[in-house]
PDB file of C-alpha atoms in Angstrom:
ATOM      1  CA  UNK A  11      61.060 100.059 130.337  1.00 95.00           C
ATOM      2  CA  UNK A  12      61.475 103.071 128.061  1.00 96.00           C
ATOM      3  CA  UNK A  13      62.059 102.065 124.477  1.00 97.00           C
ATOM      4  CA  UNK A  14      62.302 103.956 121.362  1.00 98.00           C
ATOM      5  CA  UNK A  15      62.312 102.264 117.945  1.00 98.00           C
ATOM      6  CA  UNK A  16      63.474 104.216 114.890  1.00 98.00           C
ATOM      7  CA  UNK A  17      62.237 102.725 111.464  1.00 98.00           C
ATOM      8  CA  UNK A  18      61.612 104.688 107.658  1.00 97.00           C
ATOM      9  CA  UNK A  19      65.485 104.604 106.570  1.00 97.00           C
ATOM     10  CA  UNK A  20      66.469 103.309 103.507  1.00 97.00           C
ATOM     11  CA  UNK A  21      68.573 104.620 100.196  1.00 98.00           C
ATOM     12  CA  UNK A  22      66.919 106.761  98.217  1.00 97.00           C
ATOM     13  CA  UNK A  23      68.208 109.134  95.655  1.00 97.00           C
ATOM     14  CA  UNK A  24      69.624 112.673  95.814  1.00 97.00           C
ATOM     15  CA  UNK A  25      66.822 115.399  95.878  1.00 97.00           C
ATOM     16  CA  UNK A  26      64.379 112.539  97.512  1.00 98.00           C
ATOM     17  CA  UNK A  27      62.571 112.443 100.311  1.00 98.00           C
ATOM     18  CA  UNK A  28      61.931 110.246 103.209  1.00 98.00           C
ATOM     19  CA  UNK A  29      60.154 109.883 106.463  1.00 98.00           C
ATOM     20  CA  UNK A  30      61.192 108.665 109.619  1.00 98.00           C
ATOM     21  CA  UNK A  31      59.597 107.660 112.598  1.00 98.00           C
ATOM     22  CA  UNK A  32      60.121 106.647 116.166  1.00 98.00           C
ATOM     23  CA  UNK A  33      58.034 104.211 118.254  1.00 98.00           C
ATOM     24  CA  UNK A  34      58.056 105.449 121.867  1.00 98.00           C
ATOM     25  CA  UNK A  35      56.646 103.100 124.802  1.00 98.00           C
ATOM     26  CA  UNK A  36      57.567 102.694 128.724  1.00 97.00           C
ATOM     27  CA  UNK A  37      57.024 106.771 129.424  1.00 97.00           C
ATOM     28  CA  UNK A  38      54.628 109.439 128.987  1.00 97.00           C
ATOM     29  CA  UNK A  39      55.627 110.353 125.440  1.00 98.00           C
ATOM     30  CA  UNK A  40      53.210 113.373 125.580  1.00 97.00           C
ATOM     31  CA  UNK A  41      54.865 115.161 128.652  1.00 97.00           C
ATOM     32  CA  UNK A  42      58.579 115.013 127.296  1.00 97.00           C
ATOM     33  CA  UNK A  43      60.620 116.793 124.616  1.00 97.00           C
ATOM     34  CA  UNK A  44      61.856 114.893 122.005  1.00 98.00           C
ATOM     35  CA  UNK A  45      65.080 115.258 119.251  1.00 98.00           C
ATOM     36  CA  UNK A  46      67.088 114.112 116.438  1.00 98.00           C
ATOM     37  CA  UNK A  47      70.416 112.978 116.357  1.00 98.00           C
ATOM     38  CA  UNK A  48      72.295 111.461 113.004  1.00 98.00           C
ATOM     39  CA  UNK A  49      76.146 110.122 112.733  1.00 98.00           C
ATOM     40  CA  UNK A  50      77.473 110.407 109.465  1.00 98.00           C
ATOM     41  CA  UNK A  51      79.354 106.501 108.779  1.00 95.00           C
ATOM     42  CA  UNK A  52      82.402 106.899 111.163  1.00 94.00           C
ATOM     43  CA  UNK A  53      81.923 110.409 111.958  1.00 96.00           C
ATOM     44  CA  UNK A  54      80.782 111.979 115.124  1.00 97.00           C
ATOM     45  CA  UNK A  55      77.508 112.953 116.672  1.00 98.00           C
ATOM     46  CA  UNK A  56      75.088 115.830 114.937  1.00 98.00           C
ATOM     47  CA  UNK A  57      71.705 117.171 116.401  1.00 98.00           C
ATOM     48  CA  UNK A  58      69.637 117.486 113.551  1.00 98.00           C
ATOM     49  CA  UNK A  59      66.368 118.704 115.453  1.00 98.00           C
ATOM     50  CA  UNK A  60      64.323 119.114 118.261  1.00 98.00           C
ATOM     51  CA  UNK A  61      60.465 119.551 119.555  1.00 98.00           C
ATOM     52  CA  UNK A  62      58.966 120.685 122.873  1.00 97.00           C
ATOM     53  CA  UNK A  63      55.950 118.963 124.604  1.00 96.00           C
ATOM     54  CA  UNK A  64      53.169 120.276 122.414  1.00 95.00           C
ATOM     55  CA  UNK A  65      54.502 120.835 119.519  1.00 96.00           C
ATOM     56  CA  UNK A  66      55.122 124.310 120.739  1.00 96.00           C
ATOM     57  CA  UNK A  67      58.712 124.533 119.694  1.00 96.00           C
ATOM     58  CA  UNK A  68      61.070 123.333 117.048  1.00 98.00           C
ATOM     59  CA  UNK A  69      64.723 123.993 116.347  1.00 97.00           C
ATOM     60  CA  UNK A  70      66.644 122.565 113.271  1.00 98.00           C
ATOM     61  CA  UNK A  71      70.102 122.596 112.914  1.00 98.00           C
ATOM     62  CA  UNK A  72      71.389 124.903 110.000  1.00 97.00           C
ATOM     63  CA  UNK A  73      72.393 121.948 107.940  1.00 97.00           C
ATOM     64  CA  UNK A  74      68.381 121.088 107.973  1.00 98.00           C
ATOM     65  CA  UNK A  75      66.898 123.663 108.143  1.00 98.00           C
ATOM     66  CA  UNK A  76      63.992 124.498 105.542  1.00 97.00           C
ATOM     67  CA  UNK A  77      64.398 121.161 104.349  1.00 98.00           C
ATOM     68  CA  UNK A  78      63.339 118.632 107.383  1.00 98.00           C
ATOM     69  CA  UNK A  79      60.335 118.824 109.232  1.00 98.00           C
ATOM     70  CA  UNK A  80      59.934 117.145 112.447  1.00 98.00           C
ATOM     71  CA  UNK A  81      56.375 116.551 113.918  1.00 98.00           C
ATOM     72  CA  UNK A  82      55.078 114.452 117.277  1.00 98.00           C
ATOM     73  CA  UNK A  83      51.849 112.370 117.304  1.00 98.00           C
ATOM     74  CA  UNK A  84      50.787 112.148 121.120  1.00 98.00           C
ATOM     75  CA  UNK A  85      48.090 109.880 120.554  1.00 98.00           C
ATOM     76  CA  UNK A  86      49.925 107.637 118.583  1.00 98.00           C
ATOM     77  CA  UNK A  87      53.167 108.010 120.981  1.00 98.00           C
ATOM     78  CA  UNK A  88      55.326 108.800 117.876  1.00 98.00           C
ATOM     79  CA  UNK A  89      57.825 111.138 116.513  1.00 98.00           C
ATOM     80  CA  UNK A  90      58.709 111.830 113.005  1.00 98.00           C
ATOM     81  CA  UNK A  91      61.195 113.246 110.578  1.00 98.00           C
ATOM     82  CA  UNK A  92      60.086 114.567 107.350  1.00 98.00           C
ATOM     83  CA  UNK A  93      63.190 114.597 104.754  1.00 98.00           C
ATOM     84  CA  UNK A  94      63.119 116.504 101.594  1.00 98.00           C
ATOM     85  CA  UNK A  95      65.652 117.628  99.145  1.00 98.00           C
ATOM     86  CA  UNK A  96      68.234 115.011 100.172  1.00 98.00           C
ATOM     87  CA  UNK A  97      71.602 115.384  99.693  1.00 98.00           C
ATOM     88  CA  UNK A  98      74.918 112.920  99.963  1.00 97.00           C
ATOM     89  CA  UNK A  99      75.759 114.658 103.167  1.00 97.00           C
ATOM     90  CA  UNK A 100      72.580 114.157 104.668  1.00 98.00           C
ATOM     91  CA  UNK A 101      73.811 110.075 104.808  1.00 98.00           C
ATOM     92  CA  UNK A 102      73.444 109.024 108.096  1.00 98.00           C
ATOM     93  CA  UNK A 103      71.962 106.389 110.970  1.00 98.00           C
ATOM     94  CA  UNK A 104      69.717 108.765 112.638  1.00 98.00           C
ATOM     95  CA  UNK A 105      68.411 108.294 116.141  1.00 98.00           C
ATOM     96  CA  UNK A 106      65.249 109.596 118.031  1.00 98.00           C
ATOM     97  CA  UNK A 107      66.335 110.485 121.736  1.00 98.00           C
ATOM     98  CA  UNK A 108      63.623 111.800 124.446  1.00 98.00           C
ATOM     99  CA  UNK A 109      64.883 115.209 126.241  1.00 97.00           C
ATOM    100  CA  UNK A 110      65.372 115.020 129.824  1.00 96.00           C
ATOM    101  CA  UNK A 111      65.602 118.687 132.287  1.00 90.00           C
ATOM    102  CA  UNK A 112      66.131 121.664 130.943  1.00 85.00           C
ATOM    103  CA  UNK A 113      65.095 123.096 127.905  1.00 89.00           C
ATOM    104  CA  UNK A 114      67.333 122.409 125.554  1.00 94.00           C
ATOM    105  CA  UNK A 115      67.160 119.158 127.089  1.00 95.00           C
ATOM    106  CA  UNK A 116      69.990 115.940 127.135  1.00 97.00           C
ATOM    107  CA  UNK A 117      69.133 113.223 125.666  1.00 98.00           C
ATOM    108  CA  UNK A 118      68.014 109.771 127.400  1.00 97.00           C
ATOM    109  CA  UNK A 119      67.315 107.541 126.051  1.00 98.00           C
ATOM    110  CA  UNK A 120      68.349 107.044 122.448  1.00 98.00           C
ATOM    111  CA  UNK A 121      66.455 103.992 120.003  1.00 98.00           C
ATOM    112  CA  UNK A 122      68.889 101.668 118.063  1.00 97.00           C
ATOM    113  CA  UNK A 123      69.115 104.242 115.008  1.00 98.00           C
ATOM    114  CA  UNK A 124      67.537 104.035 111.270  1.00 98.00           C
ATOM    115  CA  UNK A 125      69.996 103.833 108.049  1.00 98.00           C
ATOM    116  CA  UNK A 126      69.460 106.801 106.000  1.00 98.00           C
ATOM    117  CA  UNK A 127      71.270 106.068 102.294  1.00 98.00           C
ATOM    118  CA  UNK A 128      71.702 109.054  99.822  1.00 97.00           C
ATOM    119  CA  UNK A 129      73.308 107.466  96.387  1.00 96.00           C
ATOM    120  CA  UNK A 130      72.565 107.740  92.750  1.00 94.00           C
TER     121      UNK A 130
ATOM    122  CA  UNK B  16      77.129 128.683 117.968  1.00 90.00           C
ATOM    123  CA  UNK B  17      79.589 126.744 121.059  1.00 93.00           C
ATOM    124  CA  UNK B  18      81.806 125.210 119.623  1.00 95.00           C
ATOM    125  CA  UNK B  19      82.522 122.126 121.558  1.00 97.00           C
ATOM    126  CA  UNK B  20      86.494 120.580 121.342  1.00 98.00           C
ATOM    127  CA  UNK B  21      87.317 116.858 122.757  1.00 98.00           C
ATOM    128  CA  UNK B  22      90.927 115.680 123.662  1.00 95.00           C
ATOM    129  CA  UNK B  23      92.657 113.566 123.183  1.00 97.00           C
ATOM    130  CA  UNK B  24      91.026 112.329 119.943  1.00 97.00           C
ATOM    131  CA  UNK B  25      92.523 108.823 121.107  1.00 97.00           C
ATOM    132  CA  UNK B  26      93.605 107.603 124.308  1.00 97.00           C
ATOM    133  CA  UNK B  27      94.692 104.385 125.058  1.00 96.00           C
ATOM    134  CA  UNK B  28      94.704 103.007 128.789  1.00 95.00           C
ATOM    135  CA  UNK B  29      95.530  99.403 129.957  1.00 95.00           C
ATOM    136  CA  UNK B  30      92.270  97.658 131.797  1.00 94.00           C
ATOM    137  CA  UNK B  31      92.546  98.861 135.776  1.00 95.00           C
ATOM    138  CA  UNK B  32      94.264 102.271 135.204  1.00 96.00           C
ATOM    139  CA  UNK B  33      92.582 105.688 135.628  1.00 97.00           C
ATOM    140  CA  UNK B  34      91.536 107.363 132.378  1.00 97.00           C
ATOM    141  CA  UNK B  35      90.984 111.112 131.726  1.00 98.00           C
ATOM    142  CA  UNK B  36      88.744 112.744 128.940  1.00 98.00           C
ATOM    143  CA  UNK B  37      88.938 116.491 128.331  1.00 98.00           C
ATOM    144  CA  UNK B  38      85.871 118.383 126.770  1.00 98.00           C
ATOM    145  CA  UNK B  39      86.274 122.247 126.246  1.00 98.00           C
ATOM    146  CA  UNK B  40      83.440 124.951 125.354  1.00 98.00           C
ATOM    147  CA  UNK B  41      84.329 128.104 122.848  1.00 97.00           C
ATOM    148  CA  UNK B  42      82.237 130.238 125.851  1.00 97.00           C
ATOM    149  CA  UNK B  43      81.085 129.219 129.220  1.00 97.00           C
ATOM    150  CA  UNK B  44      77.906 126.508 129.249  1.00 96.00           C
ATOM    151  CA  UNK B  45      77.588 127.061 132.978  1.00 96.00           C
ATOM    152  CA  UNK B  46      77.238 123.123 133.866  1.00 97.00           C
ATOM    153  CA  UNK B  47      74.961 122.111 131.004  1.00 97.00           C
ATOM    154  CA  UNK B  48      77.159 119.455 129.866  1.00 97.00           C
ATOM    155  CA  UNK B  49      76.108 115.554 129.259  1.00 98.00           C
ATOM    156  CA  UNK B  50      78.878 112.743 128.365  1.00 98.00           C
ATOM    157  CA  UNK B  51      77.771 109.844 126.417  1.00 98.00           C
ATOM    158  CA  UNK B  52      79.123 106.748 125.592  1.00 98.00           C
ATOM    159  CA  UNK B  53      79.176 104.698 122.225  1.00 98.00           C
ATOM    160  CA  UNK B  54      80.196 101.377 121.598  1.00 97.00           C
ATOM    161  CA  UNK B  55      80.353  99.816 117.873  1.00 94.00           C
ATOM    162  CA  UNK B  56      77.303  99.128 117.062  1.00 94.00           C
ATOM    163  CA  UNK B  57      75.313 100.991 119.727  1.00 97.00           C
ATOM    164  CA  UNK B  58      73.414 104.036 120.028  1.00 98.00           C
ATOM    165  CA  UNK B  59      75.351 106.119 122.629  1.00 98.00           C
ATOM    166  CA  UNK B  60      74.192 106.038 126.123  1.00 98.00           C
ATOM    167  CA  UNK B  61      73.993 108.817 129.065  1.00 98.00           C
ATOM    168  CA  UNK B  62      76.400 108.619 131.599  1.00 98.00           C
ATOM    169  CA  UNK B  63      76.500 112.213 133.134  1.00 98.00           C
ATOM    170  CA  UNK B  64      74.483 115.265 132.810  1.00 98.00           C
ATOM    171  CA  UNK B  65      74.704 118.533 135.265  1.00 97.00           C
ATOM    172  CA  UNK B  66      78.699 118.422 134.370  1.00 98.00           C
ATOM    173  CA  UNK B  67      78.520 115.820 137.371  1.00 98.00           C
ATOM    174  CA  UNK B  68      75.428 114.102 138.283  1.00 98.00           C
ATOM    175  CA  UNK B  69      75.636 110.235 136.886  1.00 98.00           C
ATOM    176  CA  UNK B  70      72.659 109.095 135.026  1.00 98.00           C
ATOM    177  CA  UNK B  71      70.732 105.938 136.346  1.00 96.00           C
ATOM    178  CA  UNK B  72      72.567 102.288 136.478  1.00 96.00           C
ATOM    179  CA  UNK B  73      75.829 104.286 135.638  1.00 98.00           C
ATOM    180  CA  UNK B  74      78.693 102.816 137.962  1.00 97.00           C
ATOM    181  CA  UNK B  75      80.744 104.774 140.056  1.00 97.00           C
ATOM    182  CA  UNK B  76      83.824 104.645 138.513  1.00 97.00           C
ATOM    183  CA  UNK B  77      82.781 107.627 136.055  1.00 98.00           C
ATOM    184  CA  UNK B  78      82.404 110.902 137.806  1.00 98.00           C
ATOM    185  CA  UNK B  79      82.377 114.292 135.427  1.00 98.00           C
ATOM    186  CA  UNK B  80      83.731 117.777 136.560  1.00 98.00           C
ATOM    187  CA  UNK B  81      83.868 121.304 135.527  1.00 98.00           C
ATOM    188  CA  UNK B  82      81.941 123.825 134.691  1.00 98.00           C
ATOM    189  CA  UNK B  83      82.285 127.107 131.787  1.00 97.00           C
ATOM    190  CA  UNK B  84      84.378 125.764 129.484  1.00 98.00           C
ATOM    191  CA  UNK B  85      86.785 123.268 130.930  1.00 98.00           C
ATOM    192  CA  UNK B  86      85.008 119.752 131.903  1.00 98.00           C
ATOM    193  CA  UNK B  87      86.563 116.378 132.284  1.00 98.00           C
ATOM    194  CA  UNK B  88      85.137 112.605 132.356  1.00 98.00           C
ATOM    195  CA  UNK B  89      87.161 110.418 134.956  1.00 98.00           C
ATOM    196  CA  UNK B  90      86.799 106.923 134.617  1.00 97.00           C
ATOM    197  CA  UNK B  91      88.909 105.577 138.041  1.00 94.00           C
ATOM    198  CA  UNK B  92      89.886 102.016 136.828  1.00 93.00           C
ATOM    199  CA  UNK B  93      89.155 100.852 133.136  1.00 95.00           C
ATOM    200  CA  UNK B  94      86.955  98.049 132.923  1.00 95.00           C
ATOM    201  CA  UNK B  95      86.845  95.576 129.738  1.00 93.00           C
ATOM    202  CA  UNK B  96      83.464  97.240 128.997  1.00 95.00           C
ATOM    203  CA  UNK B  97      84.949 100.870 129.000  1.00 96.00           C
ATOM    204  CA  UNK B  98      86.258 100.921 126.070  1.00 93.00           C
ATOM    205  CA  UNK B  99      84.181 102.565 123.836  1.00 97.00           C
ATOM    206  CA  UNK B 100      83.953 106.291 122.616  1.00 98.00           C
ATOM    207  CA  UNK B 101      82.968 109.036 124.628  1.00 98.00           C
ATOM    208  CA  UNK B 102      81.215 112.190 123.498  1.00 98.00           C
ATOM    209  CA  UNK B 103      80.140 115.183 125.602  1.00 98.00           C
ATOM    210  CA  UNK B 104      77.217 117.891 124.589  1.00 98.00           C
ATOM    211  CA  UNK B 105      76.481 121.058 125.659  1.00 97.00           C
ATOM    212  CA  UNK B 106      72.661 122.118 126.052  1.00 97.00           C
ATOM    213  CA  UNK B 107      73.433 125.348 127.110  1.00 96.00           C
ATOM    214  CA  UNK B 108      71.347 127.190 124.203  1.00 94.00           C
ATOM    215  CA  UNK B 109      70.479 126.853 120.410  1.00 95.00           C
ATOM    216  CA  UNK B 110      72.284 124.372 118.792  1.00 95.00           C
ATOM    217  CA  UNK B 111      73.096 122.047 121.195  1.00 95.00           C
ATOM    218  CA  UNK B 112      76.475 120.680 120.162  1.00 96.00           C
ATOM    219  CA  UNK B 113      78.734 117.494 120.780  1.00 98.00           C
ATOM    220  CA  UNK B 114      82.084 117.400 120.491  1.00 98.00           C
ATOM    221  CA  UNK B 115      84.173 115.024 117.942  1.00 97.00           C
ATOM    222  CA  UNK B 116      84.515 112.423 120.965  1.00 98.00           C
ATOM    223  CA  UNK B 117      87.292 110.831 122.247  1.00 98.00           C
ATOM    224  CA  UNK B 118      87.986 107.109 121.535  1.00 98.00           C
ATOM    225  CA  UNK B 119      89.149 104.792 124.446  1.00 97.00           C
ATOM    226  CA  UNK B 120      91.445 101.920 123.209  1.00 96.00           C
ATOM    227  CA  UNK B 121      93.009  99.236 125.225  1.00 90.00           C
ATOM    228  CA  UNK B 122      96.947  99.983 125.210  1.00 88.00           C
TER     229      UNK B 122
END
C-alpha cells in the first residue's frame, strides 16, 4: 500500500525556520515526482512546490519562492521541505503528495498533513 | 498564472439526488484537470484526473466532463459519504492551481 507520512511541523516564531519531511513506502519513491501542498486553517488548497524524479526540476510557488527549499532523498525514500524566513501567512497543515502522469503531475496520493504554527 | 474559479461555493443536495459541481479555467487547460475530495479531517483524495478518467476504488457515481475552461463533477445520487468538499486543479503548466472548492452539505 502506498503511504506517505508527513512529520517536522510545529509553532515556531516569525522569521524561523523549519523542516519538514515525508516518509514514503508501498512505491518506487525514486521513479515518481513528488510536491507540496498546504491549507491555510479553513481556507482552500495551495501548491507550495514541486520536484521531478532526480532532483532535476523544482518549481515554487511565488508565495515561497527564495524562501523554501524542497529536496528528495532516494535512498532514504524521503522528501523534504526546508522553511526559512517564516511568516504568519505561511500557517498551514502541509501535505506531501506523489505526482502521477504528466509533468506537472496530479497528485495521488496525499499523507495525513503536518501542522505548521507561525505565532509570536 | 490560470486562474481556477469553483461554483457554487456551497451546494446543498438531499442524500439520493444528483449533484453538479462547476470548475472554470481563466484560459483553456486542454483536459488537465483533477477533482479531489476533502472531508474534515482528511487529506483530500483523487477522484478524477484527464477531466474524466476516475482514479482507482472511485465509484461510479462520480464521472467529470469538459475540457478548456468549462469542466463539471457529477455525482448521480448523493451518498451519506459524499458530503464533503470538492476541489478541482489544473496541471496544465507552471503553477498548478486549485480552485476555492465547492462544499457539499446535506439540505
Amino acid at each position: 500500500e502506498v503511504h506517505l507520512l508527513e512529520s517536522g511541523g510545529g509553532l515556531v516564531k516569525p522569521g524561523g525556520s523549519l523542516r519538514l519531511s515525508c516518509a514514503a513506502s508501498g512505491f518506487a519513491f525514486s521513479t515518481y515526482s513528488m510536491n507540496w501542498v498546504r491549507q491555510a486553517p479553513g481556507k482552500g488548497l495551495e501548491w507550495v512546490s514541486s520536484i521531478s524524479v532526480s532532483s532535476t526540476y523544482k518549481y515554487y510557488a511565488d508565495s515561497v519562492k527564495g524562501r523554501f527549499t524542497i529536496s528528495r532523498d532516494d535512498a532514504k525514500n524521503s522528501l523534504y521541505l526546508q522553511m526559512n524566513s517564516l511568516r504568519a501567512e505561511d500557517m498551514a497543515v502541509y501535505y506531501c503528495a506523489r505526482g502521477v502522469g504528466v509533468w506537472p503531475p496530479w497528485f495521488d496520493p496525499w499523507g495525513q498533513g503536518t501542522l505548521v504554527t507561525v505565532s509570536s | 498564472e490560470i486562474v481556477m474559479t469553483q461554483s457554487p461555493a456551497t451546494l446543498s443536495v438531499s442524500p439520493g439526488e444528483r449533484a453538479t459541481l462547476s470548475c472554470r479555467a481563466s484560459q483553456s487547460v486542454s483536459t488537465s484537470l483533477a477533482w479531489y475530495q476533502q472531508k474534515p479531517g482528511q487529506a483530500p483524495r483523487l477522484l478524477i484526473y484527464g477531466a474524466s478518467t476516475r482514479a482507482t476504488g472511485i465509484p461510479a457515481r462520480f464521472s467529470g466532463s469538459g475540457s478548456g475552461t468549462e469542466f463539471t463533477l457529477t455525482i448521480s445520487s448523493l451518498q451519506s459519504e459524499d458530503f464533503a468538499v470538492y476541489f478541482c486543479h489544473h496541471y496544465n503548466n507552471w503553477p498548478p492551481l486549485f480552485g476555492g472548492g465547492t462544499k457539499v452539505e446535506i439540505k
